[in-house]
mmCIF file of C-alpha atoms in Angstrom:
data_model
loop_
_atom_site.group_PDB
_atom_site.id
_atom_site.type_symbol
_atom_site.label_atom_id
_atom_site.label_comp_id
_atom_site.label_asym_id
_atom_site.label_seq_id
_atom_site.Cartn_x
_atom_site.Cartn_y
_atom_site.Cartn_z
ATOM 1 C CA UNK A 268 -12.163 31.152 13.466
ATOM 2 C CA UNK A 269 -9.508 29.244 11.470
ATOM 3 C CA UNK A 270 -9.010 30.433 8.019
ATOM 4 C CA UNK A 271 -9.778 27.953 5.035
ATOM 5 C CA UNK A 272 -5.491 27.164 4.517
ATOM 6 C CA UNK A 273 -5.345 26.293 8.317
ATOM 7 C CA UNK A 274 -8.701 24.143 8.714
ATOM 8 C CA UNK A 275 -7.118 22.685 5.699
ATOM 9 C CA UNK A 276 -3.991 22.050 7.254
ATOM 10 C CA UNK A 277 -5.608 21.078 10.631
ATOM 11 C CA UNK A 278 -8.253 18.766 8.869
ATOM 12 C CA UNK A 279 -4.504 16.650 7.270
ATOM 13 C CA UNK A 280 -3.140 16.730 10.728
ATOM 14 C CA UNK A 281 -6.220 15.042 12.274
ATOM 15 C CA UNK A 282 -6.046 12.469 9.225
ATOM 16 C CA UNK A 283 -2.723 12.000 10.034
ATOM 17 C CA UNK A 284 -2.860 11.516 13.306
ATOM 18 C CA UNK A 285 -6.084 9.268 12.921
ATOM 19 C CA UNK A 286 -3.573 7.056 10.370
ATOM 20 C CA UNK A 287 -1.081 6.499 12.845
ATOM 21 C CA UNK A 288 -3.451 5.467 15.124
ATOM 22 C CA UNK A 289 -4.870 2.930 12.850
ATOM 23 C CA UNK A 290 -1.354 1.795 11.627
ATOM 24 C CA UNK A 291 -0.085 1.026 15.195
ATOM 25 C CA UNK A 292 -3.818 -0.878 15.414
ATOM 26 C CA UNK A 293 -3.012 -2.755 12.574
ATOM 27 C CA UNK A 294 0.884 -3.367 13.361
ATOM 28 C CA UNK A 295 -0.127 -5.035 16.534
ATOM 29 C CA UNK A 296 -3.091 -7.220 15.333
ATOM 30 C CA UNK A 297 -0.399 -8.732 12.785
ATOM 31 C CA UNK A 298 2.199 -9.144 14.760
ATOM 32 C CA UNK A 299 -0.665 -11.208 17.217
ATOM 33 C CA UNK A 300 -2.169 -12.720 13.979
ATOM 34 C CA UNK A 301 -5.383 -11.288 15.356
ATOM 35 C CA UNK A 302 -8.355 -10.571 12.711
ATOM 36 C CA UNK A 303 -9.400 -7.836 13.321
ATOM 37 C CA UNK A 304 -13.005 -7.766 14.286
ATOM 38 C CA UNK A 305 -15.961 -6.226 13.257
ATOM 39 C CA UNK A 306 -13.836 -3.608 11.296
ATOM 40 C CA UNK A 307 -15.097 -4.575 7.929
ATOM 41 C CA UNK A 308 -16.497 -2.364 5.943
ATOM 42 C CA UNK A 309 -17.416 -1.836 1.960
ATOM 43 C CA UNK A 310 -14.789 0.497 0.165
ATOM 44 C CA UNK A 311 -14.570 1.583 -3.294
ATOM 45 C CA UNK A 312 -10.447 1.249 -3.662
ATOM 46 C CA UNK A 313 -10.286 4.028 -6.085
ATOM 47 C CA UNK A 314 -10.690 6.432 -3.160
ATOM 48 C CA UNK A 315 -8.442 4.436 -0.961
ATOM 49 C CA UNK A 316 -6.097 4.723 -3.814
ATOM 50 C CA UNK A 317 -6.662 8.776 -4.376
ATOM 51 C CA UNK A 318 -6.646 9.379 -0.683
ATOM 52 C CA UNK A 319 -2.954 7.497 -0.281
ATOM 53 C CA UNK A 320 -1.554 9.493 -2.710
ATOM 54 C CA UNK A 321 -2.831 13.040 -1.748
ATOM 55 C CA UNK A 322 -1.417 12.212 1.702
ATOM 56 C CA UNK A 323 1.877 11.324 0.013
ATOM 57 C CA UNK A 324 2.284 13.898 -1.965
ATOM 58 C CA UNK A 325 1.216 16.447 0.688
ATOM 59 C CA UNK A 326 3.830 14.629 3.109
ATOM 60 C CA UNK A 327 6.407 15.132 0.530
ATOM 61 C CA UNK A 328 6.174 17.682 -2.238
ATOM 62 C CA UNK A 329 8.523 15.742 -4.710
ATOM 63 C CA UNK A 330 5.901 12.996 -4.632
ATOM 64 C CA UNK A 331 3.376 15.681 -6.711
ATOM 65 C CA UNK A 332 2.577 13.960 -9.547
ATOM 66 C CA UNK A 333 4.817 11.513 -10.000
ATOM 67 C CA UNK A 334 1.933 9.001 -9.173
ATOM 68 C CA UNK A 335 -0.374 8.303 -12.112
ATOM 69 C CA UNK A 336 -3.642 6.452 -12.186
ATOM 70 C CA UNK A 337 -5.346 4.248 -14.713
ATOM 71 C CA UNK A 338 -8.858 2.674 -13.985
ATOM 72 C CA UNK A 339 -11.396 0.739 -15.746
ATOM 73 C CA UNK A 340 -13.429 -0.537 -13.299
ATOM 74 C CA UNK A 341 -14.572 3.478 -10.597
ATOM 75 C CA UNK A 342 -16.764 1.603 -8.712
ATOM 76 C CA UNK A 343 -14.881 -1.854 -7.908
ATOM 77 C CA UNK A 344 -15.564 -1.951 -4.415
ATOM 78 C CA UNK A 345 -14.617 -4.624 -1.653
ATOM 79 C CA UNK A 346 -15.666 -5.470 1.805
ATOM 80 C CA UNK A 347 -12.904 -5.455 3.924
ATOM 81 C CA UNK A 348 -10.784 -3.383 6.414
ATOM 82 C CA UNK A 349 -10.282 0.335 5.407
ATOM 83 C CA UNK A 350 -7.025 0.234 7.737
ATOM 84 C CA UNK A 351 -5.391 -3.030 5.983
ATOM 85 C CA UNK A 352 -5.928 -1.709 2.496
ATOM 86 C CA UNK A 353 -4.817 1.841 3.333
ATOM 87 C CA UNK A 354 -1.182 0.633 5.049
ATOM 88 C CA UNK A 355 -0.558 -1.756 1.934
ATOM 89 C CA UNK A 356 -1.356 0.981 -0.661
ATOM 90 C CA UNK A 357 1.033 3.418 1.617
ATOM 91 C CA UNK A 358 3.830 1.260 1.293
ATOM 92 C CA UNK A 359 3.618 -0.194 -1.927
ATOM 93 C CA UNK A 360 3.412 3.657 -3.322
ATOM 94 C CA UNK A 361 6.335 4.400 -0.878
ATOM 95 C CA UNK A 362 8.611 2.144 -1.793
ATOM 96 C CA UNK A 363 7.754 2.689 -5.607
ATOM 97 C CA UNK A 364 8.449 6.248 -4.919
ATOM 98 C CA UNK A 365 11.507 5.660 -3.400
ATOM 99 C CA UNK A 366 13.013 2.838 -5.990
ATOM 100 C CA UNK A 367 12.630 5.698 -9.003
ATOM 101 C CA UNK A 368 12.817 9.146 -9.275
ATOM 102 C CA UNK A 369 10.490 8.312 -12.599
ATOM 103 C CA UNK A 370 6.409 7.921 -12.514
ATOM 104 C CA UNK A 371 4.611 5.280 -10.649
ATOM 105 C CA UNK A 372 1.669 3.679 -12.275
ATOM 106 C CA UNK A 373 -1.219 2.451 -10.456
ATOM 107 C CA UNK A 374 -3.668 0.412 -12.216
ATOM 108 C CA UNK A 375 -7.247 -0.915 -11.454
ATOM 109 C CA UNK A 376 -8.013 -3.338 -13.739
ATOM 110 C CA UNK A 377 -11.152 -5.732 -12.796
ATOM 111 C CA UNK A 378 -10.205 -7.315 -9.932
ATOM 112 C CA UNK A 379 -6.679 -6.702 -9.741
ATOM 113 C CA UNK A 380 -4.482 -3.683 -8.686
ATOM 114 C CA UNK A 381 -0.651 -3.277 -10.241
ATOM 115 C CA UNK A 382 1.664 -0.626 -8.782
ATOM 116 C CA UNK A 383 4.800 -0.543 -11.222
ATOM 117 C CA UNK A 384 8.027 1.612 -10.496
ATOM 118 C CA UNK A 385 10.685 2.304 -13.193
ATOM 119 C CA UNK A 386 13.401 1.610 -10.736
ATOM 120 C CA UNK A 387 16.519 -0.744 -10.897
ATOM 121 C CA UNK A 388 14.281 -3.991 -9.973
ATOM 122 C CA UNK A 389 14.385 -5.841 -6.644
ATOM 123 C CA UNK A 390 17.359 -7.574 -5.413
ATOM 124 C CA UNK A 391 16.853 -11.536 -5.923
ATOM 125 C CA UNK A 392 16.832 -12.327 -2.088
ATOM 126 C CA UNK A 393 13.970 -9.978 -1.579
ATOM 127 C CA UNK A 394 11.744 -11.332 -4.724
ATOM 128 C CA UNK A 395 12.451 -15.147 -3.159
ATOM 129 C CA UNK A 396 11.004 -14.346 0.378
ATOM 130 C CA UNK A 397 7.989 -12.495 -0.612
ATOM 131 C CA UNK A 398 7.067 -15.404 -2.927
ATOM 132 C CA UNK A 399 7.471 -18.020 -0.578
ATOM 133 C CA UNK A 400 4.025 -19.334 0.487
ATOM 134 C CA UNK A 401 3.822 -19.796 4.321
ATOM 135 C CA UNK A 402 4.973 -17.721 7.026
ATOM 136 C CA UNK A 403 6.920 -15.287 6.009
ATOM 137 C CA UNK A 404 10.457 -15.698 6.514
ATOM 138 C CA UNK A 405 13.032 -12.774 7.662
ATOM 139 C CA UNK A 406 14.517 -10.467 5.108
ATOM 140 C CA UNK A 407 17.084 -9.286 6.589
ATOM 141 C CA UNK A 408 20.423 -8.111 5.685
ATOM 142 C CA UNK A 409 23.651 -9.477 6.518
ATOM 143 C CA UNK A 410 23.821 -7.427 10.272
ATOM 144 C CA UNK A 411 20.097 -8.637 10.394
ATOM 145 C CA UNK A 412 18.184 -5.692 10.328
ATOM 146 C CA UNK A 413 15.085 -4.765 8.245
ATOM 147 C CA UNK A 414 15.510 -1.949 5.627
ATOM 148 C CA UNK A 415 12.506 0.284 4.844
ATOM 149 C CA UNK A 416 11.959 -1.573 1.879
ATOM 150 C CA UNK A 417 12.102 -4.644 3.056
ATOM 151 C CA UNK A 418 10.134 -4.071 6.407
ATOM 152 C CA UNK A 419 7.240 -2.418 4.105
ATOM 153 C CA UNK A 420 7.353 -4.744 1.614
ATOM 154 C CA UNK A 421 6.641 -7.720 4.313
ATOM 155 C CA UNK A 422 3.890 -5.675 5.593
ATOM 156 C CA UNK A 423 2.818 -5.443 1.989
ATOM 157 C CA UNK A 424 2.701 -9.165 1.998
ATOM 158 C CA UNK A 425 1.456 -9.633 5.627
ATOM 159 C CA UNK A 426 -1.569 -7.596 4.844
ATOM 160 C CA UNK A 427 -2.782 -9.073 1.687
ATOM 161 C CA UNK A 428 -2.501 -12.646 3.266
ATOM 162 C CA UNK A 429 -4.947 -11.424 5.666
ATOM 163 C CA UNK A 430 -7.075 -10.115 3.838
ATOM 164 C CA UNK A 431 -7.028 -13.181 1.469
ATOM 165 C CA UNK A 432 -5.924 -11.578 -1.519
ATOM 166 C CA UNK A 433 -2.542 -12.730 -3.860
ATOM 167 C CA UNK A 434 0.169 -10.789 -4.012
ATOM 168 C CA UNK A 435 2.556 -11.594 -6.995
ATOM 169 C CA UNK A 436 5.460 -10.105 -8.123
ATOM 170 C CA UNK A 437 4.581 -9.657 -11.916
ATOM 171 C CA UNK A 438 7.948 -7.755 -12.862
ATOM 172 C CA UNK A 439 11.325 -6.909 -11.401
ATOM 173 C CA UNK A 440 14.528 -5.611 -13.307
ATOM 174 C CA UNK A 441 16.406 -3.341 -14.748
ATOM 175 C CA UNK A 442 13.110 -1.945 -16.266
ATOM 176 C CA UNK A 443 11.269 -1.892 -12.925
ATOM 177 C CA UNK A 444 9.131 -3.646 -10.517
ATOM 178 C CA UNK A 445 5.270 -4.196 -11.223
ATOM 179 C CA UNK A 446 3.591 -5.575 -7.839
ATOM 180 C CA UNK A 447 0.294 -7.331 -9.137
ATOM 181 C CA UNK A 448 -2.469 -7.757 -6.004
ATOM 182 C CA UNK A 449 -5.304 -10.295 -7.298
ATOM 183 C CA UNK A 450 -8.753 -8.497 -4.943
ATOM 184 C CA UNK A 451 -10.889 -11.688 -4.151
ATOM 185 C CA UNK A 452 -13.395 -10.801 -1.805
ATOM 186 C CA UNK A 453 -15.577 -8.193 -3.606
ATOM 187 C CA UNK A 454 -18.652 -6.802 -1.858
#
C-alpha cells in the first residue's frame, strides 16, 4: 500500500542495509585473510560500477553527476565476488569524490578499470605504502590513526590482492590521482 516514492525509498534502504551487511562480511574475512567461499559469482562490472554510483549520489546529493563514465568494453564481465568488487568501487569513488570538488572519471577499458580525480594528488607517504608489494604496511599518521582516505584506500588495496587483480597508481599530483586496477580473472 506504499506509494511508488516510498517503495522506492524502502527498496534503497533494504539495499543499504543488505550493503552493510555484506561490508561487515567482507571486513571480517580480510581482516582473517579468509577467502571467502563459494561466493563467486559472474558480474558484468559496468553494473557494479552504475549501481555504486546511484547509491552515492542518492547518499549524498552533491555527488549527482559529478561521476562520469566511459566504456568500451558493456559486457566485460568477471567471475568473482559481487561484495569485494562493490566495497573497492565504493571507496575508490569516495575518496575521488572527496579529493575534488571537480568530475571523477571512471573508465572501462578492456581489462582494466581507471578512476581519476582532479584533486591535489596523494601525499608521497600514502603512494609508497600502497605500492609496496607484500603485506600491507600501516598508514598511519603521526598520532597513528587511520584517516578515511587512508583506511579506504588500504581496503582498496586489500581487496584487489584478493581478488588477484593489480592495483597501480597510474597518476598522482597537482593534476590529480588516476587509480589504474588491471581485471585478470575474466569469466
Amino acid at each position: 500500500s506504499l506509494s511508488a516514492p516510498d517503495q522506492k525509498t524502502l527498496s534503497r534502504i533494504r539495499r543499504a542495509m543488505q550493503t552493510m551487511r555484506d561490508d561487515t562480511d567482507v571486513l571480517l574475512e580480510l581482516a582473517r585473510s579468509e577467502a571467502p567461499e563459494g561466493d563467486a559469482k559472474t558480474l558484468v562490472l559496468q553494473d557494479i560500477v552504475q549501481n555504486t554510483i546511484d547509491d552515492l549520489e542518492h547518499g549524498n546529493p552533491t555527488h549527482a553527476g559529478r561521476i562520469s563514465v566511459c566504456n568500451n568494453n558493456l559486457e566485460l564481465r568477471v567471475k568473482t565476488h559481487p561484495a569485494l568488487v562493490r566495497m573497492l568501487f565504493r571507496n575508490l569513488l569516495q575518496n575521488a569524490l572527496r579529493h575534488t570538488h571537480a568530475g571523477v572519471e571512471v573508465r572501462l577499458i578492456e581489462n582494466r578499470i581507471s578512476v581519476r580525480d582532479f584533486g591535489l594528488g596523494l601525499p608521497s607517504k600514502i603512494t609508497e605504502h600502497l605500492s609496496t608489494i607484500g603485506a600491507p604496511s600501516a598508514i598511519t599518521s603521526s598520532a597513528g590513526e587511520f584517516s578515511n582516505t587512508t583506511f579506504g584506500l588500504l581496503i582498496v588495496r586489500l581487496v584487489c590482492e584478493r581478488l588477484g587483480w593489480d592495483l597501480e597508481i597510474a597518476q598522482s599530483d597537482n593534476k590529480g590521482t588516476e587509480f589504474l586496477i588491471h581485471v585478470h580473472s575474466r569469466a
